[in-house]
Short mmCIF file of C-alpha atoms in Angstrom, two decimals:
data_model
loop_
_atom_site.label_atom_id
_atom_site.label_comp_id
_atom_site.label_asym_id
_atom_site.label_seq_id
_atom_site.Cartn_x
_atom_site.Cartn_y
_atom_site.Cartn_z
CA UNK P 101 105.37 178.89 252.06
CA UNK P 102 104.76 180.60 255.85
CA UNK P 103 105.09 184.22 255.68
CA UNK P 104 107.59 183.27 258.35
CA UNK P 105 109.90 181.17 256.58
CA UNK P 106 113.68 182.27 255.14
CA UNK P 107 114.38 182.02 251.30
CA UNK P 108 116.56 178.69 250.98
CA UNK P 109 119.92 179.57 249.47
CA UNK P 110 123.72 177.94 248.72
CA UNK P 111 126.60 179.99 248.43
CA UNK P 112 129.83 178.01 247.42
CA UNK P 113 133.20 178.96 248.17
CA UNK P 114 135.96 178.09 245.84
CA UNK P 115 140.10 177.37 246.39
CA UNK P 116 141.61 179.46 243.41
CA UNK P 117 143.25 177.64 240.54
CA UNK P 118 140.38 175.61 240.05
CA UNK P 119 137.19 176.06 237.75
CA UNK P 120 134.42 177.93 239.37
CA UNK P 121 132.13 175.13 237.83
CA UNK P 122 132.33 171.37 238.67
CA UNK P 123 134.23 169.58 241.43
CA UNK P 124 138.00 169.98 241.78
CA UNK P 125 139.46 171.00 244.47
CA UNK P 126 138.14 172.31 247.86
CA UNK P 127 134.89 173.64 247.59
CA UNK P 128 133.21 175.25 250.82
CA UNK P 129 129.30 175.32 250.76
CA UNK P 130 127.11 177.55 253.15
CA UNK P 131 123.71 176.39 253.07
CA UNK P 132 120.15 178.41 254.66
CA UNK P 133 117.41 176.23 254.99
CA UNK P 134 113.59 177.43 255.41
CA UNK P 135 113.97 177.64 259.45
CA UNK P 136 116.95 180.34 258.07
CA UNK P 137 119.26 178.49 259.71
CA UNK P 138 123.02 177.61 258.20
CA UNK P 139 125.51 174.76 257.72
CA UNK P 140 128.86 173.98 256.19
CA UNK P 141 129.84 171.03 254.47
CA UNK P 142 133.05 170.59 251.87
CA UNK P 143 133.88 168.49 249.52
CA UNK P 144 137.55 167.93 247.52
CA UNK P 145 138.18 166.98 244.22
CA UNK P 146 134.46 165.55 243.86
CA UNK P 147 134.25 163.52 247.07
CA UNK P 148 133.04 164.52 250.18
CA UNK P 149 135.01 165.70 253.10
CA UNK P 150 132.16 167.34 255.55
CA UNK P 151 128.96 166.70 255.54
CA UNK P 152 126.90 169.56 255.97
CA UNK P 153 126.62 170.64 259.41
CA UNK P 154 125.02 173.75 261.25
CA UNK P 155 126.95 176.80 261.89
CA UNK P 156 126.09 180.03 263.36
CA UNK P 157 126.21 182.37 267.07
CA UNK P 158 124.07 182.72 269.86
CA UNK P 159 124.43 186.07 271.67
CA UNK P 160 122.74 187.68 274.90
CA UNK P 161 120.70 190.07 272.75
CA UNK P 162 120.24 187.67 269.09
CA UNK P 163 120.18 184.27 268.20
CA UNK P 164 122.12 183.76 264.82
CA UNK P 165 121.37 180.31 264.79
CA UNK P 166 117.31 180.52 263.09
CA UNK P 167 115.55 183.10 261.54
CA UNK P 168 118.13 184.44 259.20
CA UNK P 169 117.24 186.12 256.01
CA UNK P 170 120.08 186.42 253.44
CA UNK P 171 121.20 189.62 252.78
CA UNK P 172 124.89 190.12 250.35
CA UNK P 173 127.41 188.26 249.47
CA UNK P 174 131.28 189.21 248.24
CA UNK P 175 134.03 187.29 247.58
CA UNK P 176 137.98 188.10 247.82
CA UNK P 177 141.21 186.97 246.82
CA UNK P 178 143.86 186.51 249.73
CA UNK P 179 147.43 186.71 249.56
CA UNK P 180 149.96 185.31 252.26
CA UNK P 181 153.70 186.00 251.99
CA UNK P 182 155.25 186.40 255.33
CA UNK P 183 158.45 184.09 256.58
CA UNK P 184 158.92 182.29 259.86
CA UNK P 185 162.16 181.47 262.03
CA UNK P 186 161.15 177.51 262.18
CA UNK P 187 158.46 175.65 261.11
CA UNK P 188 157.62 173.44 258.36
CA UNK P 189 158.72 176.24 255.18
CA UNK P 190 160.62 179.51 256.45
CA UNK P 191 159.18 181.57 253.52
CA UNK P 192 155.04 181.09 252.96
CA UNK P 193 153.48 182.52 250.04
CA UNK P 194 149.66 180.97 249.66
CA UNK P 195 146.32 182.27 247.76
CA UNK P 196 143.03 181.70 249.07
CA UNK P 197 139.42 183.20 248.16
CA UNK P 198 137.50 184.75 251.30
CA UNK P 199 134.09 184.37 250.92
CA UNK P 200 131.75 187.04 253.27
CA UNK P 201 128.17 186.03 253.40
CA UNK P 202 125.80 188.61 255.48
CA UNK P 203 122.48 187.49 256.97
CA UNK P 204 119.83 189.49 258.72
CA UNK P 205 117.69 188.83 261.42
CA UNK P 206 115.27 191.71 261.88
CA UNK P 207 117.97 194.74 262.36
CA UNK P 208 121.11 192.87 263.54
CA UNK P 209 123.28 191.74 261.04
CA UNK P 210 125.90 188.68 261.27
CA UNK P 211 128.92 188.23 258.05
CA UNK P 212 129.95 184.53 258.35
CA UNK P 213 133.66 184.23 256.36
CA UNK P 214 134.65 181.49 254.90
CA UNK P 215 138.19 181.16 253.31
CA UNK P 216 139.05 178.47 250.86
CA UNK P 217 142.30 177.35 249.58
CA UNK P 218 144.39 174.08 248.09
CA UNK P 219 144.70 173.35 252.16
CA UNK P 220 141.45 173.79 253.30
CA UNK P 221 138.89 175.90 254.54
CA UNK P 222 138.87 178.25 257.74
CA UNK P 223 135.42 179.51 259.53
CA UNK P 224 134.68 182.53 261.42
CA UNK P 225 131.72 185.37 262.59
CA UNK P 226 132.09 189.08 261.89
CA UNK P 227 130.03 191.33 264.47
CA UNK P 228 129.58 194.89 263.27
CA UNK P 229 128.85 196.51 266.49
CA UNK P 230 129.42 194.90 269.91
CA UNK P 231 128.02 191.55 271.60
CA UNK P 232 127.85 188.83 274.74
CA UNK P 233 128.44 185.40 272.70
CA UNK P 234 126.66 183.12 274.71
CA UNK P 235 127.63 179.71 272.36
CA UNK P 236 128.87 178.55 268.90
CA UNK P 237 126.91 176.65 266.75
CA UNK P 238 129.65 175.71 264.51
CA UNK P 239 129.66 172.29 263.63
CA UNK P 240 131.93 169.46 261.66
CA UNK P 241 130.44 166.56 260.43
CA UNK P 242 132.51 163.31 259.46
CA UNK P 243 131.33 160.26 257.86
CA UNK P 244 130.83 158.06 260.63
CA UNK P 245 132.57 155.32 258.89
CA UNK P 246 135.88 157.19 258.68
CA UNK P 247 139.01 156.84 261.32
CA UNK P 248 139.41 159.56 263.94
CA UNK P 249 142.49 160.72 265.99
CA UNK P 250 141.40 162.32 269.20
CA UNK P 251 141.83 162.84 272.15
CA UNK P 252 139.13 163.56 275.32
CA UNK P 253 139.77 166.90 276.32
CA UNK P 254 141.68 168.09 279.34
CA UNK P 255 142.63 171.87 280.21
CA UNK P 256 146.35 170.32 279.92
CA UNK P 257 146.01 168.63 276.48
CA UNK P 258 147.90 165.56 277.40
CA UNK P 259 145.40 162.54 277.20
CA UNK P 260 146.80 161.19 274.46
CA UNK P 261 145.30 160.18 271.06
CA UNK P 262 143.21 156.67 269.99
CA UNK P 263 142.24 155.69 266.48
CA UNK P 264 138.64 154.54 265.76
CA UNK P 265 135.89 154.71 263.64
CA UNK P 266 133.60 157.96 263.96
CA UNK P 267 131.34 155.75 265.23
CA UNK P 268 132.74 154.20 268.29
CA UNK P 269 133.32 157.32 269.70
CA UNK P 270 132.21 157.76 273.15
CA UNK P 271 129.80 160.66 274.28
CA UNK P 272 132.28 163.67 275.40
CA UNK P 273 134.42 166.61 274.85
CA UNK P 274 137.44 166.46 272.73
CA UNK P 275 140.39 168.74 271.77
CA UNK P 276 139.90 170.97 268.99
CA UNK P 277 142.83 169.33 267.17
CA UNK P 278 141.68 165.85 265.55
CA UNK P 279 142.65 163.72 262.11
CA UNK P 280 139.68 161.86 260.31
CA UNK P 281 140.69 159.51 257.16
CA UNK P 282 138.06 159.02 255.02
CA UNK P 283 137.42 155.54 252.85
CA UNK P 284 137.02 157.91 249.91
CA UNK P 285 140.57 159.05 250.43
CA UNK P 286 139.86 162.27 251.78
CA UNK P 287 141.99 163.74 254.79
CA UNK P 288 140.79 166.32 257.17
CA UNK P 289 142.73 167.93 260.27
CA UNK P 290 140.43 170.00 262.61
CA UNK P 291 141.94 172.86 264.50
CA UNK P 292 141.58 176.70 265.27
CA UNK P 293 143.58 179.75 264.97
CA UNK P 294 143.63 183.57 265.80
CA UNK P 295 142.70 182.22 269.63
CA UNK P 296 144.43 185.79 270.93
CA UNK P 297 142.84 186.66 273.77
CA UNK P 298 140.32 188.92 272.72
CA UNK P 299 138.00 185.55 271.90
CA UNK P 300 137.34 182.19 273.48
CA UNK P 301 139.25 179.00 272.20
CA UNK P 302 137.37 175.74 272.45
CA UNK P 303 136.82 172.20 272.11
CA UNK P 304 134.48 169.21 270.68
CA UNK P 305 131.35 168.49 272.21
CA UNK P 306 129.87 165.10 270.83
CA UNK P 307 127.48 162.23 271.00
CA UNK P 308 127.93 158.59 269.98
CA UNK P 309 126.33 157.24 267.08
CA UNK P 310 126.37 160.86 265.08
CA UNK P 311 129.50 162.34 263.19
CA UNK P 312 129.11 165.59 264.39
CA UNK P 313 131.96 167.27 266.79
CA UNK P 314 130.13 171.00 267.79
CA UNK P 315 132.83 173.67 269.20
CA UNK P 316 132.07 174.41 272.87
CA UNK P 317 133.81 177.54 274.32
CA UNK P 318 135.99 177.70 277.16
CA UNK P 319 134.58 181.13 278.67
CA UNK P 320 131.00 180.76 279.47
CA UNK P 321 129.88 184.12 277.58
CA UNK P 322 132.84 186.36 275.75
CA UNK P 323 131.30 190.28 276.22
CA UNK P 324 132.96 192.75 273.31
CA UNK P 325 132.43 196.18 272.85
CA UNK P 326 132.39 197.20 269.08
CA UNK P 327 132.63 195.38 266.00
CA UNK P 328 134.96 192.01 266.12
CA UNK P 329 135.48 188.95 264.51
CA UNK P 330 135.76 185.49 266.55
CA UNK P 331 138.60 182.79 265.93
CA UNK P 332 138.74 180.73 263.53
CA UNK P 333 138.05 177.39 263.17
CA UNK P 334 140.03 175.46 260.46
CA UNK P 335 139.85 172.29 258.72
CA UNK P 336 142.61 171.24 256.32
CA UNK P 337 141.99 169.23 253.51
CA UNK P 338 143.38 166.86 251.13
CA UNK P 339 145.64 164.28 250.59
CA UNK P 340 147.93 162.77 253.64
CA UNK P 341 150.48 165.16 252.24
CA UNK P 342 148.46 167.75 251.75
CA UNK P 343 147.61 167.72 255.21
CA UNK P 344 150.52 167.09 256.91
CA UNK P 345 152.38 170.04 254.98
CA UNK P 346 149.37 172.22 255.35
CA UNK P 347 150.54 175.69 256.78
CA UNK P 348 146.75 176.91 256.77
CA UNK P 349 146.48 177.79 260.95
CA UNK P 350 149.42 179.68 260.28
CA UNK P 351 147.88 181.65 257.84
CA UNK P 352 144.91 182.79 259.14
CA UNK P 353 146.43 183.60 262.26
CA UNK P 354 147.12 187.51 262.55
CA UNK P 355 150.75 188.66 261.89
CA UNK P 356 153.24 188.43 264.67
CA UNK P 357 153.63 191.49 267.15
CA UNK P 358 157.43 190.94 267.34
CA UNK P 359 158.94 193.11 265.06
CA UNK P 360 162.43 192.18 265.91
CA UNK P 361 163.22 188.80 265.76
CA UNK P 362 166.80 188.60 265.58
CA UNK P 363 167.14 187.38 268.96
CA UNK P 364 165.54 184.10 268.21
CA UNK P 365 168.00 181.58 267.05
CA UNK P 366 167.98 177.45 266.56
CA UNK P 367 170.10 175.66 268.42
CA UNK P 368 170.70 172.24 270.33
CA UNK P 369 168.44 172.01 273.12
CA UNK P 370 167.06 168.93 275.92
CA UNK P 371 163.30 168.71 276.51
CA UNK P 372 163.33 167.51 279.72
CA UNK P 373 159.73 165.82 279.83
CA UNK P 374 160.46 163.23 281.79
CA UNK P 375 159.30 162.00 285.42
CA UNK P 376 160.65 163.09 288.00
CA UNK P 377 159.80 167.15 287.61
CA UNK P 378 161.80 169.54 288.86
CA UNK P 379 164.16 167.10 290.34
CA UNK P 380 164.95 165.48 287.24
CA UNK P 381 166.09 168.65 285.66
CA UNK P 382 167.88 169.39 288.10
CA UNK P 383 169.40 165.90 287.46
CA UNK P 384 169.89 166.81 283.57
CA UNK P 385 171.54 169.99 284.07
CA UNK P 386 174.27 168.36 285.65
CA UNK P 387 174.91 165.68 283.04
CA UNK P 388 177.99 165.82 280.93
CA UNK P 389 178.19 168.46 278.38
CA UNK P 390 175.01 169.70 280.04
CA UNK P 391 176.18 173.27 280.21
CA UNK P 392 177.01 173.83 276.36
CA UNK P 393 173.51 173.42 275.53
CA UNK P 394 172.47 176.52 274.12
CA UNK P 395 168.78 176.10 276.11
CA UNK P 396 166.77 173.73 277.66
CA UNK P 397 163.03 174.44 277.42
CA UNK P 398 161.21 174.32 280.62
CA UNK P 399 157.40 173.88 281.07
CA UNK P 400 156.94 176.61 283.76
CA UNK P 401 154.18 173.88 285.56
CA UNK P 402 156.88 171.94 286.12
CA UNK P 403 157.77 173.76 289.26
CA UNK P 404 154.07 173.82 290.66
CA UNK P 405 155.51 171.17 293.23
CA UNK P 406 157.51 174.55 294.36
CA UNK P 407 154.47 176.67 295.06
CA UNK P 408 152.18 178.52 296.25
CA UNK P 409 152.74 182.03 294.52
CA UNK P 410 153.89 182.78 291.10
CA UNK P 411 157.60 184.15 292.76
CA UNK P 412 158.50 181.09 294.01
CA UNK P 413 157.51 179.19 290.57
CA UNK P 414 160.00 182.01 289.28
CA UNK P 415 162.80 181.03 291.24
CA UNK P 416 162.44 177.68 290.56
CA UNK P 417 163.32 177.75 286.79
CA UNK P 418 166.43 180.15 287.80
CA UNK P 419 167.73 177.38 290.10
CA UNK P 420 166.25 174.55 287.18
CA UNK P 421 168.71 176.77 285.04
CA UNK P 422 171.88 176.85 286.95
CA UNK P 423 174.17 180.01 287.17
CA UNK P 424 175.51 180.12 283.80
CA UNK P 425 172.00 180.50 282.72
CA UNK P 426 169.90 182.53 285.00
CA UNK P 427 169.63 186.01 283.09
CA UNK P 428 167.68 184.11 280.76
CA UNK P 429 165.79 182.03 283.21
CA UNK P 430 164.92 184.95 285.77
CA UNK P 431 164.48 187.63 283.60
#
């Protein structure tokens, strides 16, 4: 072996309730090769759900993407119990195990967690000390032979979704949010959470004829001063149900900073996403029993028609509201 080359090594991560040994379940594995570079790949109760696919960061000052050497490993068990005012369950209470791997290369140190549970699996990159994140390496591969919905990317996320094999799809960039159903049964929703501002959201780069969707980040380098942790990146796992139930980009997100929340309440409201912009809700605000609608949600872009200058936007969801409603429009 070159004096140069890393120690191979496989760390698996493990959903809890499940035998640490064999194949239930979802099962997380982080792989270093002899260029010490990593993957990720999954599997679920025995059959695969990602094929292993490279995973790592690329700052300014180190490249966390070859070279590594493996340095500790520890693993965790995570508790969620927090309640919501909507959603898909008002009161969550989930278990997952957090799995921190640290690698080396030279002095600088990366921790790469990975958090397993009966959902699915969530991704991210500890820093101990500040950095300039020039790219992601983080990677999901799909069979190619499975169906994907997608859709190309746009800033405004309104393309729409298509349905094809892995393998018809075209060169490009796609939103972070896509469904792949696997002939072995397996289901897997990509997506990210903890996007809060501190680190860069993304979406899918990709290339025809491979299975492999690589994250791409919006901001062309993301500086940070002192030790951080990027988003994650999530993939939930499992049945259709599974899936579709799955509450696992809630969890990983951080806590809510709105301590009181008794000023949100349900209650009837018109969407009005229809053509026409601002005219047509003007249009719906006069309808019939228009004004005992508790609120109709506006999308503030709506009123771009009514610009330049963020004022003017302003006043055009006070006069979208009408005058019943324009404390809560205007502010």
């Amino acid at each position: 072996m070159p004096a140069s080359a890393a120690t191979p090594g496989t760390w698996t991560s493990v959903q809890p309730g499940v035998p640490q040994t064999g194949c239930d379940g979802v099962r997380a594995t982080v792989a270093l090769d002899a260029n010490g570079a990593l993957s990720l790949g999954a599997t679920w109760n025995c059959g695969e759900a990602l094929k292993p696919a490279p995973i790592g960061l690329v700052t300014s000052q180190v490249d966390y993407t070859t070279g590594l050497e493996f340095v500790s490993r520890t693993d965790s068990p995570i508790s969620y119990n927090y309640q919501v005012m909507a959603g898909k369950s008002r009161v969550r209470a989930r278990s997952a195990t957090e799995t921190r791997l640290v690698f080396a290369k030279g002095s600088a140190r990366m921790t790469v967690h990975v958090r397993t549970s009966a959902e699915g699996l969530a991704l991210r990159y500890e820093m101990p000390s500040g950095a300039t994140v020039l790219r992601e390496a983080t990677s999901f591969e799909l069979p190619t032979d499975a169906q994907l919905s997608r859709q190309v990317f746009s800033p405004d996320h309104e393309t729409g979704y298509v349905t094809s094999p892995v393998a018809d799809v075209a060169t490009g960039s796609y939103d972070m949010g896509m469904f792949a159903q696997h002939t072995n049964g397996a289901r897997v929703l990509l997506a990210e959470s903890g996007v809060d501002g501190g680190y860069s959201g993304g979406r899918f780069t990709h290339t025809q004829g491979t299975g492999r969707f690589t994250v791409a980040l919006a901001d062309g380098q993301i500086a940070r001063s002192g030790a951080f942790t990027t988003a994650w990146r999530t993939a939930a796992i499992g049945s259709t149900a599974t899936v579709v139930e799955s509450t696992l980009v809630d969890d990983v997100a951080p806590a809510s900073k709105i301590s009181d929340t008794s000023w949100i309440k349900p209650g009837v409201a018109a969407w009005p996403w229809l053509d026409g912009m601002a005219a047509t809700q003007r249009d719906l605000n006069k309808l019939p029993g228009g004004r005992r609608m508790e609120g109709r949600p506006v999308d503030h872009s709506r009123a771009r028609d009514l610009r330049p200058g963020a004022r003017r936007a302003d006043h055009a969801l006070v006069s979208l509201a009408g005058p019943g409603h324009r404390r809560r429009a205007g502010g």
